[in-house]
Amino acid sequence: MALEMRVVPCLRDNYAYLLHDPQSGRTAVVDVPDTAPIHEALDKAGWRLSDILITHHHEDHIGGVMRLREDTGAAIWGAAADAHRLPPLDHALSEGDVVALGQERGAVLDVPGHTVGHIAYHFPQSKLAFTADSLMICGCGRLFEGSAAQMWDSLCKLMALPDDTLICSGHDYTLGNTAFATSAEPGNAALAARIAQMAQDRAAGRPMAVATLALEKATNPFLRANLPAMKAAHGMEAATDAQMFAHLRALKDRF
Ligand code: ZN
Ligand code: FE
């Protein structure tokens, strides 16, 4: 049985996610920017928190972890590589480790770039991937700690997931991201259609932080750094995919 999922807007533009296994009753939250909206979402759904899954060490993703742990007794999962700068972990994770929520098994992926210890959680049965500040909607995280080559490898790893995977990211940066995407690839018709759809979604108050991987591949410029047409449009025909990615990331930083 697939996991139930709720998007929980937190702080100014962060997103946390609740994951619930109806069979076992296990309920996890992915990242804890703040506690009040998470308690509210749990109460509304009638779920009891059992697990806290951390993607990376930035304060806007872990700021509420210790309070939520005190409130609920939930177990804390996070990257072993970053254990020294995360709240105390009950389960220290490395790539290939599994997070079990009832029958559903979530795979841990190392996705360094934004930070060196950033991990993602992929739940294949439910077709969900929690990518936080690695792969973002129509964008990717800034390179605060890792190299462009590392981030490109991370994005390639995520691109290899099934196309119908729902990418659940850490923030709503879609306005800036789609503006940059248009400047990087002005002739992309799928992108233009998506921006029109996003305007409707935004007006209707629908969350902007989730999208299928297929849609990301069609419209996210950072996932398109390997395309000859993208390289040609930027006069970088001879560039490697990672070099093209680095170029796009640098353009976005100055955008
Ligand atoms: Zn971050
Ligand atoms: Fe963040």
mmCIF file of C-alpha atoms and ligand atoms in Angstrom:
data_model
loop_
_atom_site.group_PDB
_atom_site.id
_atom_site.type_symbol
_atom_site.label_atom_id
_atom_site.label_comp_id
_atom_site.label_asym_id
_atom_site.label_seq_id
_atom_site.Cartn_x
_atom_site.Cartn_y
_atom_site.Cartn_z
ATOM 1 C CA MET A 1 0.000 0.000 0.000
ATOM 2 C CA ALA A 2 1.356 3.413 -0.944
ATOM 3 C CA LEU A 3 2.293 5.928 1.695
ATOM 4 C CA GLU A 4 0.048 8.923 2.232
ATOM 5 C CA MET A 5 1.856 12.225 1.904
ATOM 6 C CA ARG A 6 1.133 15.773 3.067
ATOM 7 C CA VAL A 7 3.001 18.897 2.064
ATOM 8 C CA VAL A 8 3.589 21.191 5.056
ATOM 9 C CA PRO A 9 4.599 24.794 4.278
ATOM 10 C CA CYS A 10 6.921 26.148 6.987
ATOM 11 C CA LEU A 11 8.696 29.452 7.662
ATOM 12 C CA ARG A 12 8.769 31.746 4.613
ATOM 13 C CA ASP A 13 9.310 29.323 1.732
ATOM 14 C CA ASN A 14 10.374 25.983 3.246
ATOM 15 C CA TYR A 15 8.503 22.733 2.886
ATOM 16 C CA ALA A 16 8.358 19.775 5.254
ATOM 17 C CA TYR A 17 6.558 16.555 4.273
ATOM 18 C CA LEU A 18 4.559 14.069 6.301
ATOM 19 C CA LEU A 19 4.639 10.435 5.220
ATOM 20 C CA HIS A 20 2.155 7.980 6.672
ATOM 21 C CA ASP A 21 1.940 4.211 6.341
ATOM 22 C CA PRO A 22 -1.740 3.349 6.872
ATOM 23 C CA GLN A 23 -0.996 -0.296 7.730
ATOM 24 C CA SER A 24 1.533 0.165 10.517
ATOM 25 C CA GLY A 25 0.557 3.704 11.492
ATOM 26 C CA ARG A 26 4.177 4.806 11.203
ATOM 27 C CA THR A 27 4.433 8.490 10.332
ATOM 28 C CA ALA A 28 7.584 10.310 9.326
ATOM 29 C CA VAL A 29 8.369 13.948 8.706
ATOM 30 C CA VAL A 30 11.050 14.932 6.202
ATOM 31 C CA ASP A 31 12.908 17.967 7.611
ATOM 32 C CA VAL A 32 11.711 20.164 10.463
ATOM 33 C CA PRO A 33 12.071 23.866 9.684
ATOM 34 C CA ASP A 34 9.602 24.675 12.475
ATOM 35 C CA THR A 35 7.321 22.658 14.762
ATOM 36 C CA ALA A 36 3.926 24.418 14.883
ATOM 37 C CA PRO A 37 2.867 23.741 11.265
ATOM 38 C CA ILE A 38 3.964 20.113 11.598
ATOM 39 C CA HIS A 39 1.953 19.575 14.797
ATOM 40 C CA GLU A 40 -1.002 21.209 13.094
ATOM 41 C CA ALA A 41 -0.739 18.935 10.041
ATOM 42 C CA LEU A 42 -0.345 15.845 12.251
ATOM 43 C CA ASP A 43 -3.408 16.780 14.316
ATOM 44 C CA LYS A 44 -5.460 17.459 11.213
ATOM 45 C CA ALA A 45 -4.571 14.071 9.712
ATOM 46 C CA GLY A 46 -4.887 12.255 13.043
ATOM 47 C CA TRP A 47 -1.368 10.806 12.731
ATOM 48 C CA ARG A 48 1.244 10.209 15.453
ATOM 49 C CA LEU A 49 4.812 11.033 14.535
ATOM 50 C CA SER A 50 7.259 8.117 14.786
ATOM 51 C CA ASP A 51 10.238 9.238 12.692
ATOM 52 C CA ILE A 52 12.139 12.378 11.721
ATOM 53 C CA LEU A 53 14.124 12.177 8.452
ATOM 54 C CA ILE A 54 16.770 14.867 7.962
ATOM 55 C CA THR A 55 18.126 15.768 4.498
ATOM 56 C CA HIS A 56 20.936 18.161 5.461
ATOM 57 C CA HIS A 57 22.325 20.287 8.246
ATOM 58 C CA HIS A 58 21.060 23.765 7.346
ATOM 59 C CA GLU A 59 19.127 25.460 10.121
ATOM 60 C CA ASP A 60 16.019 25.966 7.964
ATOM 61 C CA HIS A 61 15.760 22.153 7.697
ATOM 62 C CA ILE A 62 16.668 21.067 11.254
ATOM 63 C CA GLY A 63 15.729 24.069 13.405
ATOM 64 C CA GLY A 64 12.712 22.319 14.941
ATOM 65 C CA VAL A 65 14.110 18.782 15.230
ATOM 66 C CA MET A 66 14.958 18.760 18.948
ATOM 67 C CA ARG A 67 11.669 20.351 19.995
ATOM 68 C CA LEU A 68 9.690 17.951 17.828
ATOM 69 C CA ARG A 69 11.677 15.048 19.259
ATOM 70 C CA GLU A 70 10.835 16.199 22.808
ATOM 71 C CA ASP A 71 7.169 16.603 21.894
ATOM 72 C CA THR A 72 6.770 13.241 20.147
ATOM 73 C CA GLY A 73 9.658 10.907 21.016
ATOM 74 C CA ALA A 74 10.173 10.293 17.291
ATOM 75 C CA ALA A 75 13.406 8.626 16.168
ATOM 76 C CA ILE A 76 15.874 10.816 14.278
ATOM 77 C CA TRP A 77 17.450 9.672 10.993
ATOM 78 C CA GLY A 78 20.185 11.558 9.145
ATOM 79 C CA ALA A 79 23.483 11.326 7.299
ATOM 80 C CA ALA A 80 26.297 9.594 9.183
ATOM 81 C CA ALA A 81 28.742 11.855 7.333
ATOM 82 C CA ASP A 82 27.163 14.917 8.962
ATOM 83 C CA ALA A 83 26.454 13.438 12.403
ATOM 84 C CA HIS A 84 28.827 15.980 13.972
ATOM 85 C CA ARG A 85 26.597 18.875 12.880
ATOM 86 C CA LEU A 86 23.129 17.310 13.083
ATOM 87 C CA PRO A 87 20.940 16.765 16.143
ATOM 88 C CA PRO A 88 21.864 13.449 17.871
ATOM 89 C CA LEU A 89 20.934 10.665 15.438
ATOM 90 C CA ASP A 90 19.171 7.438 16.417
ATOM 91 C CA HIS A 91 19.942 6.101 12.939
ATOM 92 C CA ALA A 92 23.049 7.308 11.080
ATOM 93 C CA LEU A 93 22.587 6.713 7.355
ATOM 94 C CA SER A 94 24.867 6.113 4.401
ATOM 95 C CA GLU A 95 24.073 5.562 0.744
ATOM 96 C CA GLY A 96 22.306 2.252 0.217
ATOM 97 C CA ASP A 97 20.829 2.198 3.729
ATOM 98 C CA VAL A 98 17.097 1.722 4.029
ATOM 99 C CA VAL A 99 14.467 3.588 6.036
ATOM 100 C CA ALA A 100 11.530 1.251 6.688
ATOM 101 C CA LEU A 101 8.074 2.749 7.223
ATOM 102 C CA GLY A 102 5.954 -0.358 7.659
ATOM 103 C CA GLN A 103 6.226 -2.341 4.437
ATOM 104 C CA GLU A 104 7.562 0.579 2.463
ATOM 105 C CA ARG A 105 11.335 0.777 2.093
ATOM 106 C CA GLY A 106 13.008 4.122 1.491
ATOM 107 C CA ALA A 107 16.464 4.128 -0.066
ATOM 108 C CA VAL A 108 19.071 6.642 1.048
ATOM 109 C CA LEU A 109 20.953 8.432 -1.754
ATOM 110 C CA ASP A 110 24.038 10.583 -1.274
ATOM 111 C CA VAL A 111 23.416 13.814 -3.194
ATOM 112 C CA PRO A 112 26.293 16.157 -2.281
ATOM 113 C CA GLY A 113 26.705 19.603 -3.809
ATOM 114 C CA HIS A 114 24.537 22.029 -1.834
ATOM 115 C CA THR A 115 26.229 20.574 1.268
ATOM 116 C CA VAL A 116 28.698 17.696 1.291
ATOM 117 C CA GLY A 117 26.505 15.512 3.516
ATOM 118 C CA HIS A 118 23.161 16.108 1.784
ATOM 119 C CA ILE A 119 21.078 12.943 1.373
ATOM 120 C CA ALA A 120 17.789 12.212 -0.407
ATOM 121 C CA TYR A 121 15.161 9.603 0.432
ATOM 122 C CA HIS A 122 13.566 7.570 -2.350
ATOM 123 C CA PHE A 123 10.417 5.499 -1.690
ATOM 124 C CA PRO A 124 10.037 3.487 -4.912
ATOM 125 C CA GLN A 125 6.688 1.821 -4.172
ATOM 126 C CA SER A 126 5.052 5.168 -3.428
ATOM 127 C CA LYS A 127 7.026 6.870 -6.221
ATOM 128 C CA LEU A 128 8.267 9.659 -3.957
ATOM 129 C CA ALA A 129 11.721 11.222 -3.688
ATOM 130 C CA PHE A 130 12.591 13.815 -1.042
ATOM 131 C CA THR A 131 15.398 15.850 -2.546
ATOM 132 C CA ALA A 132 15.282 19.044 -0.415
ATOM 133 C CA ASP A 133 18.006 21.429 -1.651
ATOM 134 C CA SER A 134 19.658 19.101 -4.185
ATOM 135 C CA LEU A 135 17.169 18.787 -7.068
ATOM 136 C CA MET A 136 14.629 21.585 -6.665
ATOM 137 C CA ILE A 137 11.593 22.509 -8.734
ATOM 138 C CA CYS A 138 12.902 23.939 -11.985
ATOM 139 C CA GLY A 139 16.252 24.445 -10.274
ATOM 140 C CA CYS A 140 18.845 23.046 -7.923
ATOM 141 C CA GLY A 141 20.447 24.118 -4.661
ATOM 142 C CA ARG A 142 23.334 26.538 -4.531
ATOM 143 C CA LEU A 143 26.815 25.027 -4.220
ATOM 144 C CA PHE A 144 27.641 26.073 -0.658
ATOM 145 C CA GLU A 145 30.024 23.206 0.089
ATOM 146 C CA GLY A 146 30.347 20.791 -2.832
ATOM 147 C CA SER A 147 31.676 21.240 -6.357
ATOM 148 C CA ALA A 148 29.695 21.575 -9.571
ATOM 149 C CA ALA A 149 30.943 18.131 -10.605
ATOM 150 C CA GLN A 150 29.588 16.639 -7.372
ATOM 151 C CA MET A 151 26.195 18.287 -7.840
ATOM 152 C CA TRP A 152 26.031 17.148 -11.454
ATOM 153 C CA ASP A 153 26.712 13.551 -10.323
ATOM 154 C CA SER A 154 23.979 13.924 -7.695
ATOM 155 C CA LEU A 155 21.498 15.204 -10.271
ATOM 156 C CA CYS A 156 22.392 12.331 -12.626
ATOM 157 C CA LYS A 157 21.695 9.883 -9.814
ATOM 158 C CA LEU A 158 18.260 11.453 -9.280
ATOM 159 C CA MET A 159 17.584 11.581 -13.033
ATOM 160 C CA ALA A 160 18.038 7.805 -13.119
ATOM 161 C CA LEU A 161 14.943 7.324 -10.917
ATOM 162 C CA PRO A 162 11.691 6.397 -12.702
ATOM 163 C CA ASP A 163 10.142 9.291 -14.638
ATOM 164 C CA ASP A 164 6.887 9.119 -12.673
ATOM 165 C CA THR A 165 8.676 9.730 -9.361
ATOM 166 C CA LEU A 166 7.278 12.757 -7.538
ATOM 167 C CA ILE A 167 10.159 15.057 -6.626
ATOM 168 C CA CYS A 168 9.516 16.750 -3.269
ATOM 169 C CA SER A 169 11.912 19.650 -2.730
ATOM 170 C CA GLY A 170 12.794 21.853 0.216
ATOM 171 C CA HIS A 171 11.662 25.283 -0.943
ATOM 172 C CA ASP A 172 9.410 27.174 -3.267
ATOM 173 C CA TYR A 173 11.890 29.104 -5.403
ATOM 174 C CA THR A 174 9.836 28.596 -8.534
ATOM 175 C CA LEU A 175 9.412 32.266 -9.521
ATOM 176 C CA GLY A 176 13.153 32.914 -9.697
ATOM 177 C CA ASN A 177 13.865 29.438 -11.019
ATOM 178 C CA THR A 178 11.442 29.604 -13.932
ATOM 179 C CA ALA A 179 12.640 33.101 -14.836
ATOM 180 C CA PHE A 180 16.191 31.792 -15.011
ATOM 181 C CA ALA A 181 15.095 28.646 -16.879
ATOM 182 C CA THR A 182 13.466 30.827 -19.538
ATOM 183 C CA SER A 183 16.618 32.897 -19.949
ATOM 184 C CA ALA A 184 18.742 29.745 -20.225
ATOM 185 C CA GLU A 185 16.430 28.098 -22.745
ATOM 186 C CA PRO A 186 14.035 30.647 -24.296
ATOM 187 C CA GLY A 187 12.664 28.258 -26.920
ATOM 188 C CA ASN A 188 11.552 25.508 -24.526
ATOM 189 C CA ALA A 189 7.797 25.090 -25.197
ATOM 190 C CA ALA A 190 7.298 22.638 -22.308
ATOM 191 C CA LEU A 191 8.763 25.263 -19.982
ATOM 192 C CA ALA A 192 6.430 27.996 -21.275
ATOM 193 C CA ALA A 193 3.443 25.692 -20.779
ATOM 194 C CA ARG A 194 4.631 24.845 -17.308
ATOM 195 C CA ILE A 195 4.981 28.493 -16.297
ATOM 196 C CA ALA A 196 1.390 29.127 -17.414
ATOM 197 C CA GLN A 197 0.235 26.132 -15.354
ATOM 198 C CA MET A 198 2.247 27.335 -12.344
ATOM 199 C CA ALA A 199 0.503 30.703 -12.426
ATOM 200 C CA GLN A 200 -2.821 28.871 -12.108
ATOM 201 C CA ASP A 201 -1.490 26.625 -9.348
ATOM 202 C CA ARG A 202 -0.134 29.597 -7.443
ATOM 203 C CA ALA A 203 -3.430 31.465 -7.743
ATOM 204 C CA ALA A 204 -5.245 28.371 -6.455
ATOM 205 C CA GLY A 205 -2.849 28.082 -3.507
ATOM 206 C CA ARG A 206 -1.501 24.695 -4.604
ATOM 207 C CA PRO A 207 1.981 23.846 -3.251
ATOM 208 C CA MET A 208 4.747 24.650 -5.707
ATOM 209 C CA ALA A 209 7.462 22.379 -4.319
ATOM 210 C CA VAL A 210 6.535 19.046 -5.932
ATOM 211 C CA ALA A 211 6.632 17.837 -9.548
ATOM 212 C CA THR A 212 7.251 14.631 -11.471
ATOM 213 C CA LEU A 213 10.763 13.835 -12.558
ATOM 214 C CA ALA A 214 9.520 13.686 -16.165
ATOM 215 C CA LEU A 215 8.376 17.302 -15.965
ATOM 216 C CA GLU A 216 11.654 18.327 -14.344
ATOM 217 C CA LYS A 217 13.638 16.629 -17.110
ATOM 218 C CA ALA A 218 11.615 18.543 -19.706
ATOM 219 C CA THR A 219 11.862 21.972 -18.069
ATOM 220 C CA ASN A 220 14.625 22.170 -15.437
ATOM 221 C CA PRO A 221 17.695 23.661 -17.154
ATOM 222 C CA PHE A 222 20.077 21.964 -14.714
ATOM 223 C CA LEU A 223 18.790 18.537 -15.761
ATOM 224 C CA ARG A 224 19.291 19.528 -19.385
ATOM 225 C CA ALA A 225 23.003 20.378 -19.168
ATOM 226 C CA ASN A 226 23.753 17.157 -21.082
ATOM 227 C CA LEU A 227 21.730 18.148 -24.159
ATOM 228 C CA PRO A 228 23.666 19.166 -27.286
ATOM 229 C CA ALA A 229 21.045 21.869 -27.982
ATOM 230 C CA MET A 230 21.609 23.410 -24.532
ATOM 231 C CA LYS A 231 25.372 23.413 -25.036
ATOM 232 C CA ALA A 232 25.036 24.885 -28.535
ATOM 233 C CA ALA A 233 22.702 27.640 -27.319
ATOM 234 C CA HIS A 234 25.414 28.725 -24.865
ATOM 235 C CA GLY A 235 28.308 28.366 -27.315
ATOM 236 C CA MET A 236 29.665 25.430 -25.318
ATOM 237 C CA GLU A 237 29.508 22.621 -27.865
ATOM 238 C CA ALA A 238 32.793 21.148 -26.647
ATOM 239 C CA ALA A 239 31.922 21.224 -22.943
ATOM 240 C CA THR A 240 31.421 18.100 -20.855
ATOM 241 C CA ASP A 241 28.021 17.717 -19.195
ATOM 242 C CA ALA A 242 29.524 18.698 -15.845
ATOM 243 C CA GLN A 243 31.153 21.797 -17.377
ATOM 244 C CA MET A 244 27.838 22.818 -18.924
ATOM 245 C CA PHE A 245 26.145 22.301 -15.573
ATOM 246 C CA ALA A 246 28.805 24.433 -13.849
ATOM 247 C CA HIS A 247 28.244 27.185 -16.426
ATOM 248 C CA LEU A 248 24.475 27.192 -15.850
ATOM 249 C CA ARG A 249 24.916 27.171 -12.061
ATOM 250 C CA ALA A 250 27.288 30.162 -12.283
ATOM 251 C CA LEU A 251 24.829 32.031 -14.531
ATOM 252 C CA LYS A 252 22.031 31.373 -12.038
ATOM 253 C CA ASP A 253 24.161 32.629 -9.129
ATOM 254 C CA ARG A 254 24.466 35.984 -10.927
ATOM 255 C CA PHE A 255 20.919 36.024 -12.307
HETATM 256 ZN ZN ZN B 1 19.892 24.094 2.520
HETATM 257 FE FE FE B 2 17.112 25.078 2.527
#
